[in-house]
mmCIF file of C-alpha atoms in Angstrom:
data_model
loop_
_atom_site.group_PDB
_atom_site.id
_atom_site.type_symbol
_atom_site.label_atom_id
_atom_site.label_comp_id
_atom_site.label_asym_id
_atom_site.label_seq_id
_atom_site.Cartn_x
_atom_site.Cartn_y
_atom_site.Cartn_z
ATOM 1 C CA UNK A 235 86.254 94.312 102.776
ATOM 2 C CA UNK A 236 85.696 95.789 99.054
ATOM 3 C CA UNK A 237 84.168 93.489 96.845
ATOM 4 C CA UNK A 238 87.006 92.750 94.719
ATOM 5 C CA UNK A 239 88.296 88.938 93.740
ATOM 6 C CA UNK A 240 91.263 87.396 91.812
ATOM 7 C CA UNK A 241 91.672 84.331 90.291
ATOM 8 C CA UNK A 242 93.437 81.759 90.674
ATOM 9 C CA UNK A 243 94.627 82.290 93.593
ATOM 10 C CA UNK A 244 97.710 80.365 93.001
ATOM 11 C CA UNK A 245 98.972 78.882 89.748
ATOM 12 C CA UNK A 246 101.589 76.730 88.264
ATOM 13 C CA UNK A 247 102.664 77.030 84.779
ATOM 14 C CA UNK A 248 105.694 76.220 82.540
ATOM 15 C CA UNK A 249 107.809 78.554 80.900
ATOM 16 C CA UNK A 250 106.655 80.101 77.524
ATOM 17 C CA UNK A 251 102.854 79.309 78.125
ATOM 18 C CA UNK A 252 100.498 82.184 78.112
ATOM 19 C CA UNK A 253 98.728 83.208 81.599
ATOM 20 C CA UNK A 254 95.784 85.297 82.514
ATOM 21 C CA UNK A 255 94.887 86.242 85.565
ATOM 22 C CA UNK A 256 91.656 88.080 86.499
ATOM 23 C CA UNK A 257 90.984 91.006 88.812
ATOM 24 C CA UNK A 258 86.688 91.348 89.337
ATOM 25 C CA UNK A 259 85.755 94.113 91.461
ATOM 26 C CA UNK A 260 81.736 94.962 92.626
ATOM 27 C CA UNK A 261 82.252 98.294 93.862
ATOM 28 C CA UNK A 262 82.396 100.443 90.343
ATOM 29 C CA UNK A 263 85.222 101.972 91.023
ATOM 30 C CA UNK A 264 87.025 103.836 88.427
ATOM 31 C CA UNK A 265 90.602 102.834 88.703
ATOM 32 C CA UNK A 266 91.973 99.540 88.711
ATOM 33 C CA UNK A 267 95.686 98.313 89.205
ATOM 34 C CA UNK A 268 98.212 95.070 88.862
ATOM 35 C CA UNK A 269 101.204 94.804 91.290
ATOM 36 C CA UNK A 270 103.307 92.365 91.428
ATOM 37 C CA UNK A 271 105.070 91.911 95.012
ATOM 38 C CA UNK A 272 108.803 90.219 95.276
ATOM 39 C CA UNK A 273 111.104 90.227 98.303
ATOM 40 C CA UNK A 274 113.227 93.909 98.414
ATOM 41 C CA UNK A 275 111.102 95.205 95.514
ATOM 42 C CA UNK A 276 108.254 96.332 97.550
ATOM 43 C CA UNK A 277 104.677 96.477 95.239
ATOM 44 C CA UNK A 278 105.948 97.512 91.703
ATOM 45 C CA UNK A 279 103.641 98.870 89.470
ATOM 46 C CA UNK A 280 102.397 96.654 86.041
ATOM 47 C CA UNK A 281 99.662 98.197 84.371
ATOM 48 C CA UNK A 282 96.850 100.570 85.823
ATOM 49 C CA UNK A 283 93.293 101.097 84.346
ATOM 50 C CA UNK A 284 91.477 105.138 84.183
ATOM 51 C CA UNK A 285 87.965 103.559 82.596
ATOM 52 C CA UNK A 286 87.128 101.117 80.617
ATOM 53 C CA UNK A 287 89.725 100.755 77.554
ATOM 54 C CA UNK A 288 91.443 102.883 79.428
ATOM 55 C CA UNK A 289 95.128 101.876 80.665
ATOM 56 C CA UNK A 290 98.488 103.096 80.879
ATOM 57 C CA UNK A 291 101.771 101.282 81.709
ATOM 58 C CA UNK A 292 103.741 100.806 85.202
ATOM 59 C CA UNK A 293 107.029 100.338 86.065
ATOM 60 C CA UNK A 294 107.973 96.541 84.893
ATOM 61 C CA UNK A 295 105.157 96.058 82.165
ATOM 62 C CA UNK A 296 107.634 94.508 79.944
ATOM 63 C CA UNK A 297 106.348 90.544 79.040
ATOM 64 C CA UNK A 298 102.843 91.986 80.393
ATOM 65 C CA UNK A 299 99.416 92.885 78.856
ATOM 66 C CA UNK A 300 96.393 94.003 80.206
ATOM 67 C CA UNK A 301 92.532 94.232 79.071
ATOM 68 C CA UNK A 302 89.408 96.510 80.801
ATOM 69 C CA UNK A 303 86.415 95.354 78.514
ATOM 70 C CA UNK A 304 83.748 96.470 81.084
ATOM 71 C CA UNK A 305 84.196 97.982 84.260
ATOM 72 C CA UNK A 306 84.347 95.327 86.772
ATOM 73 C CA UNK A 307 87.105 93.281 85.112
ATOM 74 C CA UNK A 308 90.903 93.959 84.823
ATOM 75 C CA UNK A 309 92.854 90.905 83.245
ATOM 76 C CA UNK A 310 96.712 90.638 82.941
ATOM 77 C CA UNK A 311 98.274 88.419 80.654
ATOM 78 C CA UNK A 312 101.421 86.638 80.525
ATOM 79 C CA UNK A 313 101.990 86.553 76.992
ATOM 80 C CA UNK A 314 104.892 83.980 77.244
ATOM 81 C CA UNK A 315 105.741 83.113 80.987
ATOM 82 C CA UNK A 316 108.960 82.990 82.422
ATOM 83 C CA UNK A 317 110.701 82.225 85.561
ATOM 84 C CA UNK A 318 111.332 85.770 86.141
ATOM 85 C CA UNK A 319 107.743 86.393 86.629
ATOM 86 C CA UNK A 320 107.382 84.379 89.308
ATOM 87 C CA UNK A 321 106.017 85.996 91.743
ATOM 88 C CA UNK A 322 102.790 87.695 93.808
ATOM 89 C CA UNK A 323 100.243 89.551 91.824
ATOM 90 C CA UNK A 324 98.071 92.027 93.292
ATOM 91 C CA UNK A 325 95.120 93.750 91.776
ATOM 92 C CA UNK A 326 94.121 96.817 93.548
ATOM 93 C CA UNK A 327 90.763 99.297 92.799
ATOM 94 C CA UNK A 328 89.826 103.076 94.147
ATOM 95 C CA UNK A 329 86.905 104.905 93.282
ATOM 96 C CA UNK A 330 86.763 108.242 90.769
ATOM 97 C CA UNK A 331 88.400 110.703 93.018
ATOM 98 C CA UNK A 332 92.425 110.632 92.649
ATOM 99 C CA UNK A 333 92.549 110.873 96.324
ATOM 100 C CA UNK A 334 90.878 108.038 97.973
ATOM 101 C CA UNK A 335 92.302 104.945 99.112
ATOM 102 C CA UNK A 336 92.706 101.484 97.283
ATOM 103 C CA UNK A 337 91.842 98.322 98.169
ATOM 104 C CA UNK A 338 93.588 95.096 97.194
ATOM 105 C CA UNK A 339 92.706 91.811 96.413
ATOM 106 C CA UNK A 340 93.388 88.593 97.999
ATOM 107 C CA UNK A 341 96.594 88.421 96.046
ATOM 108 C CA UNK A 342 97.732 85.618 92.975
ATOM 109 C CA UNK A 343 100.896 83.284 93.362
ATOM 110 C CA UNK A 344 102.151 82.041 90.118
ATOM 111 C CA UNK A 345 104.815 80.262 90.056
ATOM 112 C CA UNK A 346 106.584 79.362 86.759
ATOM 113 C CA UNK A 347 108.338 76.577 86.589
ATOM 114 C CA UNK B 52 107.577 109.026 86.390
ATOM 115 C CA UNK B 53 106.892 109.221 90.449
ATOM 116 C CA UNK B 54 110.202 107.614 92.419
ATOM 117 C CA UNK B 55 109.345 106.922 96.275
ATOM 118 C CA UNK B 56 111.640 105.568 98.707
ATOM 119 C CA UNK B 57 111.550 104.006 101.485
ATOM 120 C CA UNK B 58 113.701 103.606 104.872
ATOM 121 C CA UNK B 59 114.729 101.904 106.425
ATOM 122 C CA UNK B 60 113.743 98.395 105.241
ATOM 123 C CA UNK B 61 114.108 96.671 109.045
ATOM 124 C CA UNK B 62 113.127 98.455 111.970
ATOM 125 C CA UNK B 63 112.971 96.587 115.613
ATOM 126 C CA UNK B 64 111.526 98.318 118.249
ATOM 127 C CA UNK B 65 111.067 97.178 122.211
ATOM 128 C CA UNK B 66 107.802 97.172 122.894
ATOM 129 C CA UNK B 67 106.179 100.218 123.886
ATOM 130 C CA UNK B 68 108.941 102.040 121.991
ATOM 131 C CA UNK B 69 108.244 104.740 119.123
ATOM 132 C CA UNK B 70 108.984 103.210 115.356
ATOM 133 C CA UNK B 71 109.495 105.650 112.527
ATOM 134 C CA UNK B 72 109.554 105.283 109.390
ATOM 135 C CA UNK B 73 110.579 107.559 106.214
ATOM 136 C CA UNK B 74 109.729 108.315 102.786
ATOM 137 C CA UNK B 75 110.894 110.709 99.992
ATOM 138 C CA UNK B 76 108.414 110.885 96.563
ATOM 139 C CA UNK B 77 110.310 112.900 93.295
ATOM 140 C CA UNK B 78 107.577 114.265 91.654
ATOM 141 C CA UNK B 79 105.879 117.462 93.370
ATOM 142 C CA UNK B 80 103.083 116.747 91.817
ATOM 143 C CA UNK B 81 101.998 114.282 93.905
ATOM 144 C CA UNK B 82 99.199 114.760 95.893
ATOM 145 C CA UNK B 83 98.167 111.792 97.747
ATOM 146 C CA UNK B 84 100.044 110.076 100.099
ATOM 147 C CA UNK B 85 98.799 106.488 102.067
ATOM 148 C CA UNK B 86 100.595 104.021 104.404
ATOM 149 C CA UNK B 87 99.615 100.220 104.395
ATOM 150 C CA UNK B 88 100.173 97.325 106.522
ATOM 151 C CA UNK B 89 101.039 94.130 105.851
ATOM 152 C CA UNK B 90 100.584 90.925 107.947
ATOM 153 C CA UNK B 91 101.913 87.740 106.753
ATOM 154 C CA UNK B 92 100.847 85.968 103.987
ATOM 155 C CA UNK B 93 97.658 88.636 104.073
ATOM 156 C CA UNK B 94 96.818 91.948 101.068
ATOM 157 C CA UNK B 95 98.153 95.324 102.206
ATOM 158 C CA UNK B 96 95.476 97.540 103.854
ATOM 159 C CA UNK B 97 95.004 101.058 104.579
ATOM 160 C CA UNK B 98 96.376 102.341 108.531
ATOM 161 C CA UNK B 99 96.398 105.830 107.102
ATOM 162 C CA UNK B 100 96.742 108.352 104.596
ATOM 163 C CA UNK B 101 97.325 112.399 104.117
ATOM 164 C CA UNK B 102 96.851 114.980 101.386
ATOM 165 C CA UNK B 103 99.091 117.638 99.971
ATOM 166 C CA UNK B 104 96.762 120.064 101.848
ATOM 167 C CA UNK B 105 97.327 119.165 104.883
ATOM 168 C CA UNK B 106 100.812 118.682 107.361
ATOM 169 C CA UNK B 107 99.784 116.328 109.721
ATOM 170 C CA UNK B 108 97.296 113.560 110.385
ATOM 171 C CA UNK B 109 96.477 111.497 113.921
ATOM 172 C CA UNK B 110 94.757 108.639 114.339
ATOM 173 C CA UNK B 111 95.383 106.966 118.329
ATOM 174 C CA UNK B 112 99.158 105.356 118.037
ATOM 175 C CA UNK B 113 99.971 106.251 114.253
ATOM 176 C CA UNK B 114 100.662 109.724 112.727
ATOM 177 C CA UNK B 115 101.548 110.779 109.924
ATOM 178 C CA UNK B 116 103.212 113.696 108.900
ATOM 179 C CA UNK B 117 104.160 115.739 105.454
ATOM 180 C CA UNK B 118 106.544 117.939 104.183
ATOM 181 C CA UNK B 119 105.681 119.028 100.650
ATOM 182 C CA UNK B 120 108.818 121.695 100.411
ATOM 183 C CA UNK B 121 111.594 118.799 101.275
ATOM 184 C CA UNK B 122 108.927 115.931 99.442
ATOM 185 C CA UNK B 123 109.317 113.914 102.174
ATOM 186 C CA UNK B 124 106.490 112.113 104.711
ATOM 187 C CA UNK B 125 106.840 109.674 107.867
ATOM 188 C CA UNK B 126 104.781 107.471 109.904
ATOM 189 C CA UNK B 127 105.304 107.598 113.837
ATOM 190 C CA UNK B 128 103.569 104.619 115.796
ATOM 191 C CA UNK B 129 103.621 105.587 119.852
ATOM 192 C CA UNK B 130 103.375 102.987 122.159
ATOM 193 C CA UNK B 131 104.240 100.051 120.003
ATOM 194 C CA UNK B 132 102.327 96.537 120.896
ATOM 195 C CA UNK B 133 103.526 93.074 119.010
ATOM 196 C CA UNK B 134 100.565 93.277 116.865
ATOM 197 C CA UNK B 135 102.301 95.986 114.509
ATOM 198 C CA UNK B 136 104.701 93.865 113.670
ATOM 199 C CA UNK B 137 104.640 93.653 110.242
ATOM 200 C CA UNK B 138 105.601 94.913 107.093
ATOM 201 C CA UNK B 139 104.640 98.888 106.011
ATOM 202 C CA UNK B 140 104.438 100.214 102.736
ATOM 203 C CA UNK B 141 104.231 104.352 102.204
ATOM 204 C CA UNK B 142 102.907 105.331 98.721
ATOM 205 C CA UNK B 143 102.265 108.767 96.286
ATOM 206 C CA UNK B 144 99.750 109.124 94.268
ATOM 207 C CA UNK B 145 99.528 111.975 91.536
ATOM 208 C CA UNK B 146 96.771 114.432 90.393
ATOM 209 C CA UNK B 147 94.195 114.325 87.772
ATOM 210 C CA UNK B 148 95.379 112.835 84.612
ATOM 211 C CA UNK B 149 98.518 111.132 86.220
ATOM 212 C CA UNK B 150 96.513 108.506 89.104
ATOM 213 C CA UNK B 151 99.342 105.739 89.326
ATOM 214 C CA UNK B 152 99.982 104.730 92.825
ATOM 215 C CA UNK B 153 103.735 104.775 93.697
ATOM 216 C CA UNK B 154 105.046 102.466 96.158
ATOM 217 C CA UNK B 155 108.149 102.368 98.654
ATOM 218 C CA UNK B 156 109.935 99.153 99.181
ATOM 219 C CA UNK B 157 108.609 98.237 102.797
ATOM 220 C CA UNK B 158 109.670 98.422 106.053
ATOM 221 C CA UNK B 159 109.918 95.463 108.230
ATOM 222 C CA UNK B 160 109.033 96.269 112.035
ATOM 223 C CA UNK B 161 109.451 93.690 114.392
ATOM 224 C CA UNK B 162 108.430 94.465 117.803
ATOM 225 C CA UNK B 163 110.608 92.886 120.704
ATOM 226 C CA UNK B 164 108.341 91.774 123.629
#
């Protein structure tokens, strides 16, 4: 498997608090992704990552910010949870050239309560 | 920005049957195009992938194929065993300068012993 992590792995948090989870990847790749994964919605897009300081928004970024201080780390935070973001995060990395495959992490469960 | 869909979302197959499964991606610039599998409670992985350059791609029981004129692309799995049951997710990816990855909404495929 690619050497990326995410933590937690699952989470519990109350509605309004802040959340950060953390994508950490050991591979160098260039790109760097957060999905979030919900029943009939498939993997939507959040945020995505080009290089470091580098990142452009997704599909349902709305309520979410992201940060790529060095290459190996891609956080997303929940600036003020809600229920609606329950759900499955998924970071994902692939190397420099657009055409190579990605690799996902284990996968986050947050559940907001 | 890239659209891709996916059908259908169930598909159950007798085993040893053929399962096929369908995608359509909007933007022609697209380039990129992988399938992933996903087990249970697991991260999506990689069963194969084509370029723009190319129409057709085999790898033992899964092909995929790619028309770039009608923007759409299909997996075909021969000889279906129980172990593919699960759930598949196509994907487009763009060029240069545009590198988000696009997903479809999943196809369940449940194999019937």
């Amino acid at each position: 498997d690619a050497g990326i992590t995410q933590s937690p792995r699952h989470k519990v948090t109350e509605t309004g608090t802040p959340v950060t989870l953390r994508c950490h990847q050991t591979e160098n790749h260039r790109y760097m992704y957060w999905y979030r994964q919900d029943p009939g919605h498939g993997l939507r897009l959040i945020h995505y990552s080009y290089g470091v300081k580098d990142t452009d928004k997704g599909e349902v970024s709305d309520g979410y910010s992201v940060s790529r201080s060095k290459t190996e780390d891609f956080l997303l935070t929940l600036e003020s949870a809600t229920s609606s973001q329950t759900s499955v995060y998924f970071c994902a990395i692939s190397a420099s050239t657009p055409d190579t495959e990605a690799f996902f992490g284990q996968g986050t469960r947050l559940t907001v309560v | 920005g890239e659209n891709v869909e996916q059908h259908p979302s169930t598909l159950s197959v007798q085993e040893g049957d053929s399962a096929v499964i369908k995608c359509t991606y909007s933007d022609s610039a697209s380039n990129y195009f992988p399938w992933y599998k996903q087990e249970l409670g697991k991260r999506p992985q990689l069963i194969i992938d084509i370029r723009s350059n190319v129409g057709e791609k085999k790898d033992q029981r899964i092909a995929v194929t790619l028309n770039k004129t009608a923007k759409h692309f299909s997996l075909h799995i021969t000889e279906t065993q129980p172990e593919d049951s699960a759930v598949y997710f196509c994907a487009a990816k763009g060029r240069l300068g545009n590198e988000k990855l696009t997903f479809g909404t999943g196809t369940r495929l449940t194999i019937i012993p």
